[in-house]
CSV table of C-alpha atoms and ligand atoms in Angstrom, one decimal:
chain,number,residue,atom,x,y,z
B,27,UNK,CA,1.8,11.3,32.3
B,28,UNK,CA,-0.2,8.5,30.7
B,29,UNK,CA,1.0,7.0,27.6
B,30,UNK,CA,-1.1,6.2,24.7
B,31,UNK,CA,-0.1,2.6,23.4
B,32,UNK,CA,-1.3,1.2,20.4
B,33,UNK,CA,-2.4,-2.4,20.6
B,34,UNK,CA,-2.1,-4.7,17.5
B,35,UNK,CA,-2.7,-8.1,18.5
B,36,UNK,CA,-2.6,-9.3,14.8
B,37,UNK,CA,-3.0,-13.1,13.8
B,38,UNK,CA,-2.7,-16.3,15.2
B,39,UNK,CA,-1.2,-16.3,18.8
B,40,UNK,CA,-0.5,-12.6,18.3
B,41,UNK,CA,-3.6,-11.3,20.5
B,42,UNK,CA,-3.1,-14.1,23.2
B,43,UNK,CA,0.5,-13.1,23.9
B,44,UNK,CA,-0.2,-9.3,23.5
B,45,UNK,CA,-3.0,-9.7,26.2
B,46,UNK,CA,-0.5,-11.3,28.7
B,47,UNK,CA,2.2,-8.4,27.8
B,48,UNK,CA,-0.3,-5.8,28.7
B,49,UNK,CA,-1.5,-7.6,31.8
B,50,UNK,CA,2.2,-7.5,32.9
B,51,UNK,CA,2.5,-3.7,32.2
B,52,UNK,CA,-0.8,-3.2,34.2
B,53,UNK,CA,0.7,-5.2,37.0
B,54,UNK,CA,3.9,-3.0,36.9
B,55,UNK,CA,1.9,0.0,37.7
B,56,UNK,CA,2.5,1.8,34.3
B,57,UNK,CA,-0.4,4.0,33.6
B,58,UNK,CA,-1.4,4.0,29.8
B,59,UNK,CA,-4.4,4.6,27.6
B,60,UNK,CA,-5.0,1.5,25.3
B,61,UNK,CA,-5.8,2.3,21.7
B,62,UNK,CA,-6.8,-1.0,20.1
B,63,UNK,CA,-6.6,-1.7,16.2
B,64,UNK,CA,-8.5,-4.3,14.5
B,65,UNK,CA,-5.7,-5.2,12.1
B,66,UNK,CA,-4.5,-8.5,10.8
B,67,UNK,CA,-5.9,-11.5,8.7
B,68,UNK,CA,-9.5,-11.4,10.0
B,69,UNK,CA,-9.8,-7.7,9.2
B,70,UNK,CA,-8.5,-8.1,5.9
B,71,UNK,CA,-10.7,-11.3,5.1
B,72,UNK,CA,-13.9,-9.0,6.2
B,73,UNK,CA,-13.2,-5.8,4.3
B,74,UNK,CA,-10.1,-6.0,2.3
B,75,UNK,CA,-8.2,-3.5,4.3
B,76,UNK,CA,-4.5,-4.1,5.6
B,77,UNK,CA,-3.5,-0.8,7.0
B,78,UNK,CA,-6.0,2.2,6.2
B,79,UNK,CA,-4.6,5.3,6.2
B,80,UNK,CA,-6.7,6.6,9.0
B,81,UNK,CA,-5.2,3.8,11.3
B,82,UNK,CA,-2.0,4.7,10.3
B,83,UNK,CA,-2.6,8.4,10.8
B,84,UNK,CA,-3.7,7.6,14.4
B,85,UNK,CA,-0.8,5.1,15.0
B,86,UNK,CA,1.5,8.2,14.2
B,87,UNK,CA,0.1,10.2,17.3
B,88,UNK,CA,0.8,7.4,20.0
B,89,UNK,CA,3.6,6.9,22.2
B,90,UNK,CA,4.5,3.5,21.1
B,91,UNK,CA,2.8,0.3,19.7
B,92,UNK,CA,2.7,-3.3,21.2
B,93,UNK,CA,2.2,-5.7,18.4
B,94,UNK,CA,1.7,-9.5,18.4
B,95,UNK,CA,2.1,-11.3,15.2
B,96,UNK,CA,1.2,-10.9,11.6
B,97,UNK,CA,0.4,-13.7,9.1
B,98,UNK,CA,-2.4,-16.4,8.6
B,99,UNK,CA,-2.7,-19.3,6.2
B,100,UNK,CA,-5.9,-18.0,4.9
B,101,UNK,CA,-4.3,-15.0,3.2
B,102,UNK,CA,-1.5,-15.3,0.7
B,103,UNK,CA,2.0,-14.8,2.0
B,104,UNK,CA,3.1,-11.3,1.7
B,105,UNK,CA,-0.1,-9.5,1.9
B,106,UNK,CA,-0.2,-9.0,5.6
B,107,UNK,CA,3.5,-8.9,6.2
B,108,UNK,CA,4.5,-6.4,3.5
B,109,UNK,CA,1.1,-4.5,3.9
B,110,UNK,CA,1.0,-4.2,7.7
B,111,UNK,CA,4.3,-5.0,9.6
B,112,UNK,CA,6.8,-3.9,6.7
B,113,UNK,CA,4.5,-0.8,6.0
B,114,UNK,CA,4.8,0.3,9.5
B,115,UNK,CA,8.3,-0.3,9.7
B,116,UNK,CA,8.8,2.0,6.6
B,117,UNK,CA,6.2,4.7,7.2
B,118,UNK,CA,7.2,5.1,11.0
B,119,UNK,CA,10.9,5.0,10.0
B,120,UNK,CA,11.7,2.4,12.6
B,121,UNK,CA,15.1,2.0,11.1
B,122,UNK,CA,16.6,-0.1,14.1
B,123,UNK,CA,15.2,-3.5,14.9
B,124,UNK,CA,16.9,-4.3,18.2
B,125,UNK,CA,16.9,-8.1,19.3
B,126,UNK,CA,18.5,-9.0,22.5
B,127,UNK,CA,19.4,-12.6,23.4
B,128,UNK,CA,20.4,-13.8,26.8
B,129,UNK,CA,20.7,-17.4,27.9
B,130,UNK,CA,17.6,-19.0,29.1
B,131,UNK,CA,16.8,-22.2,30.5
B,132,UNK,CA,17.0,-24.2,27.5
B,133,UNK,CA,19.9,-22.5,25.8
B,134,UNK,CA,22.3,-24.5,23.8
B,135,UNK,CA,25.2,-22.8,25.3
B,136,UNK,CA,25.2,-20.6,28.3
B,137,UNK,CA,27.5,-18.1,27.0
B,138,UNK,CA,24.7,-16.0,25.1
B,139,UNK,CA,24.4,-12.2,26.0
B,140,UNK,CA,24.1,-10.3,22.9
B,141,UNK,CA,22.0,-7.8,21.0
B,142,UNK,CA,21.5,-7.9,17.4
B,143,UNK,CA,20.8,-4.5,15.5
B,144,UNK,CA,19.1,-5.3,12.4
B,145,UNK,CA,18.7,-2.7,9.9
B,146,UNK,CA,14.8,-2.3,9.4
B,147,UNK,CA,13.9,-0.2,6.2
B,148,UNK,CA,16.2,-1.3,3.6
B,149,UNK,CA,18.0,-4.3,2.1
B,150,UNK,CA,16.1,-6.8,0.0
B,151,UNK,CA,12.9,-5.9,2.1
B,152,UNK,CA,12.5,-2.7,0.3
B,153,UNK,CA,10.6,-4.1,-2.5
B,154,UNK,CA,12.8,-3.0,-5.3
B,155,UNK,CA,12.5,-5.2,-8.3
B,156,UNK,CA,9.9,-6.8,-10.2
B,157,UNK,CA,8.7,-9.4,-12.9
B,158,UNK,CA,9.4,-9.4,-16.6
B,159,UNK,CA,7.4,-11.8,-19.0
B,160,UNK,CA,5.6,-13.0,-16.2
B,161,UNK,CA,3.9,-16.5,-16.6
B,162,UNK,CA,5.8,-17.1,-19.7
B,163,UNK,CA,8.8,-19.7,-20.1
B,164,UNK,CA,11.1,-16.7,-20.2
B,165,UNK,CA,10.0,-15.2,-17.1
B,166,UNK,CA,12.2,-13.0,-15.0
B,167,UNK,CA,11.9,-12.2,-11.3
B,168,UNK,CA,14.5,-9.6,-9.8
B,169,UNK,CA,14.6,-8.6,-6.2
B,170,UNK,CA,17.2,-5.7,-5.4
B,171,UNK,CA,18.8,-4.9,-2.2
B,172,UNK,CA,18.6,-1.2,-1.6
B,173,UNK,CA,21.5,0.2,0.7
B,174,UNK,CA,21.7,3.9,1.3
B,175,UNK,CA,24.4,5.6,2.8
B,176,UNK,CA,22.2,7.4,5.2
B,177,UNK,CA,20.3,4.1,6.0
B,178,UNK,CA,23.4,2.2,6.8
B,179,UNK,CA,25.0,4.9,8.7
B,180,UNK,CA,22.2,5.7,11.1
B,181,UNK,CA,21.8,2.0,11.9
B,182,UNK,CA,25.6,1.4,12.2
B,183,UNK,CA,26.0,4.4,14.3
B,184,UNK,CA,23.2,3.5,16.6
B,185,UNK,CA,25.1,0.0,17.0
B,186,UNK,CA,28.4,1.8,18.0
B,187,UNK,CA,26.5,4.0,20.6
B,188,UNK,CA,25.0,0.9,22.0
B,189,UNK,CA,28.4,-1.1,22.0
B,190,UNK,CA,29.9,1.9,23.6
B,191,UNK,CA,27.4,1.7,26.3
B,192,UNK,CA,27.8,-1.9,27.4
B,193,UNK,CA,30.3,-3.5,29.3
B,194,UNK,CA,32.2,-5.5,26.8
B,195,UNK,CA,32.3,-2.7,24.1
B,196,UNK,CA,32.5,-5.2,21.2
B,197,UNK,CA,30.8,-4.8,17.8
B,198,UNK,CA,30.8,-7.2,15.0
B,199,UNK,CA,29.6,-6.4,11.5
B,200,UNK,CA,27.9,-9.4,9.8
B,201,UNK,CA,27.5,-9.4,6.0
B,202,UNK,CA,28.7,-11.2,3.0
B,203,UNK,CA,31.4,-9.0,1.6
B,204,UNK,CA,33.0,-11.8,-0.2
B,205,UNK,CA,30.1,-12.0,-2.5
B,206,UNK,CA,28.0,-8.9,-2.3
B,207,UNK,CA,30.4,-6.7,-3.6
B,208,UNK,CA,28.3,-3.4,-3.6
B,209,UNK,CA,26.2,-3.6,-0.7
B,210,UNK,CA,29.1,-5.3,1.4
B,211,UNK,CA,31.4,-2.8,0.3
B,212,UNK,CA,29.1,0.3,1.5
B,213,UNK,CA,28.5,-1.6,4.8
B,214,UNK,CA,32.3,-2.3,5.4
B,215,UNK,CA,33.3,1.4,4.6
B,216,UNK,CA,30.5,2.8,6.7
B,217,UNK,CA,31.4,0.6,9.4
B,218,UNK,CA,35.2,1.4,9.3
B,219,UNK,CA,34.4,5.2,9.0
B,220,UNK,CA,32.1,5.2,12.0
B,221,UNK,CA,34.6,2.8,14.0
B,222,UNK,CA,37.1,5.6,13.8
B,223,UNK,CA,34.8,7.8,16.0
B,224,UNK,CA,34.4,5.2,18.6
B,225,UNK,CA,38.0,4.4,19.8
B,226,UNK,CA,36.6,2.5,22.8
B,227,UNK,CA,34.7,-0.1,20.8
B,228,UNK,CA,36.5,-3.3,19.7
B,229,UNK,CA,35.5,-4.4,16.3
B,230,UNK,CA,34.9,-7.6,14.1
B,231,UNK,CA,33.7,-8.8,10.8
B,232,UNK,CA,32.2,-12.0,10.2
B,233,UNK,CA,30.5,-13.3,7.0
B,234,UNK,CA,27.0,-14.4,7.6
B,235,UNK,CA,27.6,-18.2,7.1
B,236,UNK,CA,30.4,-18.4,9.6
B,237,UNK,CA,28.5,-16.3,12.1
B,238,UNK,CA,25.7,-19.0,11.8
B,239,UNK,CA,28.3,-21.6,13.0
B,240,UNK,CA,29.7,-19.2,15.7
B,241,UNK,CA,26.4,-18.5,17.0
B,242,UNK,CA,25.6,-22.2,17.7
B,243,UNK,CA,29.2,-23.3,18.6
B,244,UNK,CA,30.4,-20.3,20.3
B,245,UNK,CA,28.0,-17.3,20.9
B,246,UNK,CA,30.0,-16.0,23.9
B,247,UNK,CA,32.1,-14.2,20.9
B,248,UNK,CA,29.3,-11.8,20.3
B,249,UNK,CA,28.4,-8.9,22.2
B,250,UNK,CA,26.4,-6.4,19.7
B,251,UNK,CA,26.1,-7.6,16.2
B,252,UNK,CA,25.1,-5.0,13.3
B,253,UNK,CA,23.6,-6.5,10.0
B,254,UNK,CA,21.3,-5.8,7.2
B,255,UNK,CA,17.7,-6.5,7.2
B,256,UNK,CA,17.6,-10.1,5.6
B,257,UNK,CA,20.6,-11.5,7.3
B,258,UNK,CA,19.2,-10.1,10.5
B,259,UNK,CA,15.9,-11.6,10.1
B,260,UNK,CA,17.5,-15.0,9.6
B,261,UNK,CA,20.3,-14.7,12.4
B,262,UNK,CA,17.9,-13.3,14.9
B,263,UNK,CA,15.6,-16.5,14.5
B,264,UNK,CA,18.8,-18.7,14.9
B,265,UNK,CA,19.6,-16.5,18.0
B,266,UNK,CA,16.3,-17.3,19.6
B,267,UNK,CA,16.8,-21.0,19.0
B,268,UNK,CA,20.2,-21.0,20.6
B,269,UNK,CA,19.4,-18.6,23.6
B,270,UNK,CA,16.3,-20.5,25.1
B,271,UNK,CA,13.8,-20.8,22.4
B,272,UNK,CA,12.1,-18.4,19.9
B,273,UNK,CA,9.4,-18.2,22.7
B,274,UNK,CA,11.7,-15.9,24.8
B,275,UNK,CA,13.0,-13.7,22.0
B,276,UNK,CA,12.0,-10.1,22.1
B,277,UNK,CA,12.2,-7.0,19.8
B,278,UNK,CA,12.0,-3.4,19.3
B,279,UNK,CA,11.6,-1.9,16.2
B,280,UNK,CA,12.7,1.6,17.1
B,281,UNK,CA,12.7,5.3,15.7
B,282,UNK,CA,15.6,6.4,17.8
B,283,UNK,CA,14.9,10.0,16.8
B,284,UNK,CA,11.4,9.6,18.2
B,285,UNK,CA,9.7,11.4,15.2
B,286,UNK,CA,7.1,8.5,15.4
B,287,UNK,CA,6.0,5.8,17.9
B,288,UNK,CA,8.3,2.8,18.1
B,289,UNK,CA,6.9,-0.9,17.9
B,290,UNK,CA,7.6,-3.6,20.2
B,291,UNK,CA,6.7,-7.2,19.2
B,292,UNK,CA,8.0,-10.8,19.8
B,293,UNK,CA,10.6,-12.1,17.4
B,294,UNK,CA,8.2,-15.3,16.8
B,295,UNK,CA,5.6,-15.3,14.2
B,296,UNK,CA,1.7,-15.9,14.5
B,297,UNK,CA,2.1,-19.8,15.0
B,298,UNK,CA,-1.3,-20.5,13.5
B,299,UNK,CA,-0.8,-24.2,14.2
B,300,UNK,CA,-1.0,-23.5,18.1
B,301,UNK,CA,-3.4,-20.4,18.1
B,302,UNK,CA,-6.3,-20.7,20.6
B,303,UNK,CA,-4.7,-23.8,22.2
B,304,UNK,CA,-3.0,-21.8,25.3
B,305,UNK,CA,0.4,-23.4,24.2
B,306,UNK,CA,2.1,-20.0,23.2
B,307,UNK,CA,4.9,-18.7,25.5
B,308,UNK,CA,4.0,-15.2,26.4
B,309,UNK,CA,7.5,-14.3,27.7
B,310,UNK,CA,8.8,-12.9,24.3
B,311,UNK,CA,5.8,-10.4,24.3
B,312,UNK,CA,6.3,-9.7,27.8
B,313,UNK,CA,10.0,-9.0,27.5
B,314,UNK,CA,9.0,-6.8,24.6
B,315,UNK,CA,6.8,-4.9,26.8
B,316,UNK,CA,9.6,-4.4,29.2
B,317,UNK,CA,11.6,-2.8,26.3
B,318,UNK,CA,8.7,-0.5,25.5
B,319,UNK,CA,8.5,0.6,29.3
B,320,UNK,CA,12.2,1.4,29.0
B,321,UNK,CA,11.9,3.3,25.9
B,322,UNK,CA,9.0,5.2,27.5
B,323,UNK,CA,11.3,6.1,30.5
B,324,UNK,CA,9.8,3.6,32.9
B,325,UNK,CA,13.2,1.9,33.8
B,326,UNK,CA,12.2,0.8,37.1
B,327,UNK,CA,8.9,-0.9,36.0
B,328,UNK,CA,10.8,-2.7,33.1
B,329,UNK,CA,13.5,-3.8,35.5
B,330,UNK,CA,10.6,-5.2,37.9
B,331,UNK,CA,9.3,-7.2,35.0
B,332,UNK,CA,12.7,-8.6,34.0
B,333,UNK,CA,13.2,-9.6,37.7
B,334,UNK,CA,9.9,-11.3,37.6
B,335,UNK,CA,10.5,-13.2,34.6
B,336,UNK,CA,13.7,-14.6,36.0
B,337,UNK,CA,12.0,-15.5,39.2
B,338,UNK,CA,9.2,-17.4,37.3
B,339,UNK,CA,11.6,-19.2,35.1
B,340,UNK,CA,10.4,-22.6,36.2
B,341,UNK,CA,6.7,-21.8,35.7
B,342,UNK,CA,5.1,-23.9,33.0
B,343,UNK,CA,1.4,-23.8,31.9
B,344,UNK,CA,-0.9,-22.2,29.5
B,345,UNK,CA,-0.3,-18.8,28.0
B,346,UNK,CA,-2.4,-17.1,30.6
B,347,UNK,CA,-1.1,-19.1,33.6
B,348,UNK,CA,2.5,-18.0,32.8
B,349,UNK,CA,1.4,-14.3,32.4
B,350,UNK,CA,-0.5,-14.5,35.7
B,351,UNK,CA,2.4,-15.9,37.3
B,352,UNK,CA,4.7,-13.1,36.1
B,353,UNK,CA,2.1,-10.5,36.8
B,354,UNK,CA,1.8,-11.6,40.3
B,355,UNK,CA,5.4,-11.7,40.9
B,356,UNK,CA,5.8,-8.1,39.4
B,357,UNK,CA,3.6,-6.4,42.1
H,21,IPM,C1,10.3,-10.9,11.7
H,21,IPM,C2,9.3,-11.4,10.8
H,21,IPM,C3,9.1,-10.4,9.8
H,21,IPM,C4,10.2,-10.3,9.1
H,21,IPM,C5,7.9,-11.1,8.6
H,21,IPM,C6,6.8,-11.4,9.4
H,21,IPM,C7,7.8,-10.1,7.7
H,21,IPM,O1,9.9,-12.8,10.3
H,21,IPM,O2,9.9,-9.8,12.3
H,21,IPM,O3,11.5,-11.2,11.9
H,21,IPM,O4,10.8,-11.1,8.1
H,21,IPM,O5,11.0,-9.1,9.1
H,22,MN,MN1,11.8,-13.2,11.3
């Protein structure tokens, strides 16, 4: 069966790294029909469209989406991030953002082998809030954190299932329950309730500030981490930095119920400062593509891609040279 895969290169280095990722998918022998979408800063500047309904409907019918990066200095912050990336996460109900970190060549510490499960549809990202008296000296801005029982529970449950399937069977809840007394209380209660169903999984709780220290000084204590949208955003940039660079960090925006396509993307952003220079490391996008193949049931191809990345660990060069080296190795 040929998979229909949406390609959204997006902004900055996004199109460059996605091209390498798809080159490697080709080399791995996974047949697919690319459905290319012209979305991102260039499109918005041209015709004012961020994610037209017709494109969203077309995306709903696909098997998966490979996305590069979103955001460019020519467009006000938030327009593309909210209008394209977050809208896709919300509309497709991609409630799990799965971000694995494994010690790489420039790791601060070789003990990193963990997965962060970031809740991906709620929290302060939901867009609750607003202005009062905007532009006056008495102006007020609020930004609420939305945490639903359903949203927290399905994410926590996914994390327990993942932890139960791994060797260590360890799951840490990261939050800030000492200050966020409502959201933190809901997360902690749901976590404890679901834990009772997973007797084989050992659990821990860390405040997010302490988790930042541990992640730098003693990351080996983590196996699976589950956390909310904002903490997960911040923690996963740090996870990338301590485990061999953000150029290696991959992610999967998953709809585990498969009622809509999942979206695979590197953790890094569009890096407009190096766009077009060939300096972007495509490995994060290539690992994201391997995660996509796995999710589409092509475990063998995904495994070959992972091995090819390991074997070409020392390869340096331009974006396309690294992509070529991995593609050659995978055949
Ligand atoms: C990420 C990115 C996005 C986020 C931005 C671009 C909206 O930083 O995927 O981590 O904050 O989720
Ligand atoms: Mn981020």
